[in-house]
Amino acid sequence: MFMKQRKLVQIIEKLKNIVRSEHVLTSYEERYCYSRDASLYWAMPDVVVRPHTTEEIVEIVKLANKEKIPITPRGAGTNLTGGAIPVKGGIVVDMTGMNRILEINRTNLIAVVEPGVVHEDLEKELAKHGLFWPPDPASTYSCTIGGAIAECAGGMRALKYGTTRDWVLGLEVVLPTGDVIKTGAMTLKNVTGFDLTRLFVGSEGTLGIITKAVLKVRPLPEALLRMSAAFYEIEIAGLAVSKIFETGIVPTIIEIISIECIRAINEWLKLGLPEVDALMVIDLDGTREEVEKLAGKVEKILKDVGAIEIKRATTAKEMEDLYLARRAAYPSTFRAFRKSLTVDDFCVPVNKLPEAFRLAREISKKWRLPMAIIAHAGDGNIHPIWPVDVRYPEEIDRVLKCHTELSHGILKLGGSISAEHGIGILKASLIEEEYGKKAIEVMRAIKRVFDPNDIMNPGKIAL
Amino acid sequence: MMDMSKLPILKDYEEKIYVCNRCGFCRPACPVLSQKNMEETASPRGRMSLIYGLITNELKPSMTIVDKIYLCTTCRYCYVKCPAGLEVDRIIEVARYELTKITIAPPEAHKIISSKIDNYNNPFGEPQFDRIKWLQRESAMKLPEKAKVLYWVGCMASYRVQDTAITTTKILRHANVDFTILGTEEGCCGSVLLRTGQRNPVVNKYARINVEKISAKGVETLVTSCAGCFRTFSKDYPEIVGDLPFEVLHVSHYIERLIKDRRIEFKEGLPMRVTFHDPCHLGRHVGVYDAPRNVIKAIPGVELVEMVNTREEARCCGAGGGLRSAFRELSITIAAHRLKADALPIGAKVLVTPCPFCILNFEDATKVYGIGIDILDLTELVCKALRI
Ligand SMILES: Cc1cc2nc3c(=O)[nH]c(=O)nc-3n(C[C@H](O)[C@H](O)[C@H](O)COP(=O)(O)OP(=O)(O)OC[C@H]3O[C@@H](n4cnc5c(N)ncnc54)[C@H](O)[C@@H]3O)c2cc1C
Ligand code: SF4
Ligand code: SF4
């Protein structure tokens, strides 16, 4: 309990005047359900509120700001760095009740949504209109658009299309003072003043609560060609990515999964994938002629680098199986390790991929941790996955030490400690190493402008 | 009495509970959660958190926990979505059992059901004699003392959805099946007790007694028209009393077999456009998806249009797991959601399903929400096609 009991009782009463009383959760058990996300962290909120309108949020935030009570916005709680953990207690604002798709406009190529919309629901709805929103986090089944924006989520298609920051045109945000601002526009272009939209994208709920988003969407491409290639060494697979880029081709996705995943998938789904060190899946999209032409070139490059079993998916079933293989990499690793998983997230310049793979393996070995790798390789984005038995603090400690050592190594390669999972609590101590003191000071100064009382998701991103 | 069954206890799932990494993939699947506008405490992951809290002693058993743990239809959709393959539904069932052991569960409604079963052999507290009222409505017929096939009617069809009992017997008679029923000797299979954490009477009494009574009829095959009874006989009983001395089939299996053996032939067409709802306890729990579809497809003229969410992705009707008895309104809104979100958009005018629980809940939903769709049991459809 962070707040004094008497004050808490008053706050709860006031919150019940703002939202329907059933949307104020106070029991220990209910709050316990909101004490964790998909990271390894844990902290109890003093109270959970479930608003359903921007007006309600304004009132909640004004109350919190007046009383200097911490607020932690929360989507589906699937982030992996502790972003939704109320480290200083206070109010958790659960945004999942605000989940309406407000508009899909095929002519203007926009979608307007409330932040609690589940990513997969939007994807399905857009598909009905022949459209898609390119950011495609693997947590699509559960994560919210608000969470994706606040974390600047990426995914497989980020290679060709970029991450969330490239696909948000405008936002409605309730600032920590209770003021509502609009950023960006409903238009495809806009340079009216500073780009506040981009400031909020990836801000992890530290600058305000996003209550509405205007998303840029695209028509679904006419044709999609999928191929796979196997490699005796994952480093060679990494090298192949550079070689593809050198010829001027940018596929939609280039994914790499390591032997641990391949074996686990075969065991679970019996897909009969080649059990070599790494498997690459490549998607090319565009018109039919385009993709055919590019595929031929890519195949040649892969062969020259030393790939084996280069295969084009020719039937719908083969297309599906390959996609399944990539999508199943995470769940099957889960099943194979039979433990909870910690998923890390780094980015390196593409030409450093082979070194990064080697480094991840060396350091994991040093800390006696089995590891699987899933990589959005086209972006230089690597996810080392370590199993962890959460009952043993020693094991958690080893995972964290391994993560820290690998982070230092990645920075030395000119990489970044976070590609798409954010900083949260997990990486707060590393941010200065990547940016230097001054940049952090600038960020802190910006934070103060928005949030003079430091109520909005305090204790995150080293702010 | 000591629990000698192989039914799991919470400790057996401990390892699994620690595996959950809170990815939330199970969330959108949950029929209860979507009616609670995505409130975490009503989600499968929320329930897993609470059970985690109980196992680690971070939480003490409480009425709030009981409340949340019983907000579940045991539909098993969360299991389909879980990347770690966690059987959340079973873990919930076992947690209910542990909470019942320390007497803070089940909710009052389920306690009443248990005592009714104890006193009347059915969860409704209806007189035992009325169990065969439907049989009197159906033209009086003599059933043999012993037979190869036993039709297990189940409490729901015996007392509440009697059309299903009538049409099932009509079909069996039409195909000249050597069958009988237990009649007033039939009791509750205990499904609702197992689902609501009250396993002891089933383990100590009902399972054994039912199996003995059925075996005494010289039965080779048990056929039931209820998905709940079917799950209980085919999955739970073997865990309680070991392998059963007879084969257990759902009526959709059995009709499929009768069609294949040409003991049922559809001579006339039945021009009808129908959709099919997979009962959770038939589909996701036991893996029977094709048999009822094969029966529908065998009827000339009937066009089967599938809903988008179907087979292992079928949304629950809301009746299972004791939800209907303890949270009636919520349960019916779940049924209404299934009809409105999945059946109406494909233009279905008739929804066929082979389970009296689903039928009852869907029918209530059509009345309460004025949804224009007919609900038919699979056996009713077959009777229509056979013109019997
Ligand atoms: C299995 C798995 C796979 C994943 N795969 C990917 C992947 O491929 N790519 C990727 O980028 N990420 C991935 N993630 C990480 C995570 O799912 C994403 O970051 C996701 O977008 C978070 O959304 P959420 O709704 O769960 O947000 P939460 O976890 O609830 O919150 C995340 C952050 O956003 C803030 N927030 C939430 N809603 C709002 C709002 N309305 N206004 C302001 N701040 C808000 C919170 O305070 C928090 O800091 C994965 C996670 C898991 C568990
Ligand atoms: S079994 Fe069904 S109702 Fe129960 S938690 Fe899982 S999805 Fe929800
Ligand atoms: S899907 Fe499985 S692992 Fe993920 S939160 Fe639900 S129960 Fe846990």
mmCIF file with all atom_site columns, N, CA, C and O in Angstrom, chain B residues 1-5 199-209 240-241:
data_model
loop_
_atom_site.group_PDB
_atom_site.id
_atom_site.type_symbol
_atom_site.label_atom_id
_atom_site.label_alt_id
_atom_site.label_comp_id
_atom_site.label_asym_id
_atom_site.label_entity_id
_atom_site.label_seq_id
_atom_site.pdbx_PDB_ins_code
_atom_site.Cartn_x
_atom_site.Cartn_y
_atom_site.Cartn_z
_atom_site.occupancy
_atom_site.B_iso_or_equiv
_atom_site.pdbx_formal_charge
_atom_site.auth_seq_id
_atom_site.auth_comp_id
_atom_site.auth_asym_id
_atom_site.auth_atom_id
_atom_site.pdbx_PDB_model_num
ATOM 1  N N  . MET B 1 1   ? -14.224 -39.976 2.634   1.00 0.00 ? 1   MET B N  1
ATOM 2  C CA . MET B 1 1   ? -13.605 -41.090 1.899   1.00 0.00 ? 1   MET B CA 1
ATOM 3  C C  . MET B 1 1   ? -12.380 -40.586 1.116   1.00 0.00 ? 1   MET B C  1
ATOM 4  O O  . MET B 1 1   ? -12.384 -39.464 0.630   1.00 0.00 ? 1   MET B O  1
ATOM 5  N N  . MET B 1 2   ? -11.386 -41.426 1.003   1.00 0.00 ? 2   MET B N  1
ATOM 6  C CA . MET B 1 2   ? -10.177 -41.045 0.258   1.00 0.00 ? 2   MET B CA 1
ATOM 7  C C  . MET B 1 2   ? -10.487 -40.934 -1.231  1.00 0.00 ? 2   MET B C  1
ATOM 8  O O  . MET B 1 2   ? -11.240 -41.734 -1.772  1.00 0.00 ? 2   MET B O  1
ATOM 9  N N  . ASP B 1 3   ? -9.899  -39.949 -1.849  1.00 0.00 ? 3   ASP B N  1
ATOM 10 C CA . ASP B 1 3   ? -10.077 -39.799 -3.289  1.00 0.00 ? 3   ASP B CA 1
ATOM 11 C C  . ASP B 1 3   ? -9.077  -40.706 -4.003  1.00 0.00 ? 3   ASP B C  1
ATOM 12 O O  . ASP B 1 3   ? -7.895  -40.415 -4.078  1.00 0.00 ? 3   ASP B O  1
ATOM 13 N N  . MET B 1 4   ? -9.575  -41.828 -4.516  1.00 0.00 ? 4   MET B N  1
ATOM 14 C CA . MET B 1 4   ? -8.671  -42.783 -5.161  1.00 0.00 ? 4   MET B CA 1
ATOM 15 C C  . MET B 1 4   ? -8.621  -42.568 -6.679  1.00 0.00 ? 4   MET B C  1
ATOM 16 O O  . MET B 1 4   ? -7.992  -43.323 -7.401  1.00 0.00 ? 4   MET B O  1
ATOM 17 N N  . SER B 1 5   ? -9.329  -41.562 -7.148  1.00 0.00 ? 5   SER B N  1
ATOM 18 C CA . SER B 1 5   ? -9.395  -41.366 -8.590  1.00 0.00 ? 5   SER B CA 1
ATOM 19 C C  . SER B 1 5   ? -8.081  -40.798 -9.104  1.00 0.00 ? 5   SER B C  1
ATOM 20 O O  . SER B 1 5   ? -7.225  -40.384 -8.337  1.00 0.00 ? 5   SER B O  1
ATOM 21 N N  . ARG B 1 199 ? -16.369 -32.677 -6.796  1.00 0.00 ? 199 ARG B N  1
ATOM 22 C CA . ARG B 1 199 ? -16.142 -33.972 -7.404  1.00 0.00 ? 199 ARG B CA 1
ATOM 23 C C  . ARG B 1 199 ? -16.418 -35.159 -6.474  1.00 0.00 ? 199 ARG B C  1
ATOM 24 O O  . ARG B 1 199 ? -16.667 -36.261 -6.948  1.00 0.00 ? 199 ARG B O  1
ATOM 25 N N  . ASN B 1 200 ? -16.382 -34.938 -5.159  1.00 0.00 ? 200 ASN B N  1
ATOM 26 C CA . ASN B 1 200 ? -16.433 -36.088 -4.257  1.00 0.00 ? 200 ASN B CA 1
ATOM 27 C C  . ASN B 1 200 ? -17.597 -37.046 -4.480  1.00 0.00 ? 200 ASN B C  1
ATOM 28 O O  . ASN B 1 200 ? -17.371 -38.248 -4.591  1.00 0.00 ? 200 ASN B O  1
ATOM 29 N N  . PRO B 1 201 ? -18.839 -36.546 -4.548  1.00 0.00 ? 201 PRO B N  1
ATOM 30 C CA . PRO B 1 201 ? -19.924 -37.506 -4.743  1.00 0.00 ? 201 PRO B CA 1
ATOM 31 C C  . PRO B 1 201 ? -19.812 -38.274 -6.058  1.00 0.00 ? 201 PRO B C  1
ATOM 32 O O  . PRO B 1 201 ? -20.229 -39.430 -6.132  1.00 0.00 ? 201 PRO B O  1
ATOM 33 N N  . VAL B 1 202 ? -19.237 -37.641 -7.073  1.00 0.00 ? 202 VAL B N  1
ATOM 34 C CA . VAL B 1 202 ? -19.104 -38.330 -8.359  1.00 0.00 ? 202 VAL B CA 1
ATOM 35 C C  . VAL B 1 202 ? -18.056 -39.431 -8.224  1.00 0.00 ? 202 VAL B C  1
ATOM 36 O O  . VAL B 1 202 ? -18.242 -40.566 -8.677  1.00 0.00 ? 202 VAL B O  1
ATOM 37 N N  . VAL B 1 203 ? -16.962 -39.056 -7.580  1.00 0.00 ? 203 VAL B N  1
ATOM 38 C CA . VAL B 1 203 ? -15.872 -40.012 -7.416  1.00 0.00 ? 203 VAL B CA 1
ATOM 39 C C  . VAL B 1 203 ? -16.310 -41.166 -6.513  1.00 0.00 ? 203 VAL B C  1
ATOM 40 O O  . VAL B 1 203 ? -16.047 -42.333 -6.791  1.00 0.00 ? 203 VAL B O  1
ATOM 41 N N  . ASN B 1 204 ? -16.997 -40.834 -5.439  1.00 0.00 ? 204 ASN B N  1
ATOM 42 C CA . ASN B 1 204 ? -17.332 -41.856 -4.457  1.00 0.00 ? 204 ASN B CA 1
ATOM 43 C C  . ASN B 1 204 ? -18.569 -42.665 -4.813  1.00 0.00 ? 204 ASN B C  1
ATOM 44 O O  . ASN B 1 204 ? -18.745 -43.762 -4.326  1.00 0.00 ? 204 ASN B O  1
ATOM 45 N N  . LYS B 1 205 ? -19.432 -42.072 -5.608  1.00 0.00 ? 205 LYS B N  1
ATOM 46 C CA . LYS B 1 205 ? -20.729 -42.716 -5.812  1.00 0.00 ? 205 LYS B CA 1
ATOM 47 C C  . LYS B 1 205 ? -21.134 -42.803 -7.272  1.00 0.00 ? 205 LYS B C  1
ATOM 48 O O  . LYS B 1 205 ? -21.137 -43.868 -7.875  1.00 0.00 ? 205 LYS B O  1
ATOM 49 N N  . TYR B 1 206 ? -21.504 -41.633 -7.808  1.00 0.00 ? 206 TYR B N  1
ATOM 50 C CA . TYR B 1 206 ? -22.237 -41.622 -9.076  1.00 0.00 ? 206 TYR B CA 1
ATOM 51 C C  . TYR B 1 206 ? -21.532 -42.358 -10.218 1.00 0.00 ? 206 TYR B C  1
ATOM 52 O O  . TYR B 1 206 ? -22.169 -43.114 -10.948 1.00 0.00 ? 206 TYR B O  1
ATOM 53 N N  . ALA B 1 207 ? -20.244 -42.137 -10.361 1.00 0.00 ? 207 ALA B N  1
ATOM 54 C CA . ALA B 1 207 ? -19.550 -42.745 -11.498 1.00 0.00 ? 207 ALA B CA 1
ATOM 55 C C  . ALA B 1 207 ? -19.694 -44.262 -11.433 1.00 0.00 ? 207 ALA B C  1
ATOM 56 O O  . ALA B 1 207 ? -20.083 -44.915 -12.410 1.00 0.00 ? 207 ALA B O  1
ATOM 57 N N  . ARG B 1 208 ? -19.387 -44.806 -10.262 1.00 0.00 ? 208 ARG B N  1
ATOM 58 C CA . ARG B 1 208 ? -19.423 -46.261 -10.111 1.00 0.00 ? 208 ARG B CA 1
ATOM 59 C C  . ARG B 1 208 ? -20.845 -46.786 -10.301 1.00 0.00 ? 208 ARG B C  1
ATOM 60 O O  . ARG B 1 208 ? -21.082 -47.719 -11.066 1.00 0.00 ? 208 ARG B O  1
ATOM 61 N N  . ILE B 1 209 ? -21.798 -46.143 -9.619  1.00 0.00 ? 209 ILE B N  1
ATOM 62 C CA . ILE B 1 209 ? -23.185 -46.618 -9.689  1.00 0.00 ? 209 ILE B CA 1
ATOM 63 C C  . ILE B 1 209 ? -23.695 -46.583 -11.129 1.00 0.00 ? 209 ILE B C  1
ATOM 64 O O  . ILE B 1 209 ? -24.283 -47.539 -11.625 1.00 0.00 ? 209 ILE B O  1
ATOM 65 N N  . ILE B 1 240 ? -11.792 -41.717 -13.235 1.00 0.00 ? 240 ILE B N  1
ATOM 66 C CA . ILE B 1 240 ? -12.307 -42.043 -11.903 1.00 0.00 ? 240 ILE B CA 1
ATOM 67 C C  . ILE B 1 240 ? -12.355 -43.561 -11.678 1.00 0.00 ? 240 ILE B C  1
ATOM 68 O O  . ILE B 1 240 ? -11.854 -44.055 -10.673 1.00 0.00 ? 240 ILE B O  1
ATOM 69 N N  . VAL B 1 241 ? -12.957 -44.283 -12.632 1.00 0.00 ? 241 VAL B N  1
ATOM 70 C CA . VAL B 1 241 ? -13.134 -45.726 -12.402 1.00 0.00 ? 241 VAL B CA 1
ATOM 71 C C  . VAL B 1 241 ? -12.296 -46.589 -13.340 1.00 0.00 ? 241 VAL B C  1
ATOM 72 O O  . VAL B 1 241 ? -12.407 -47.812 -13.323 1.00 0.00 ? 241 VAL B O  1
#
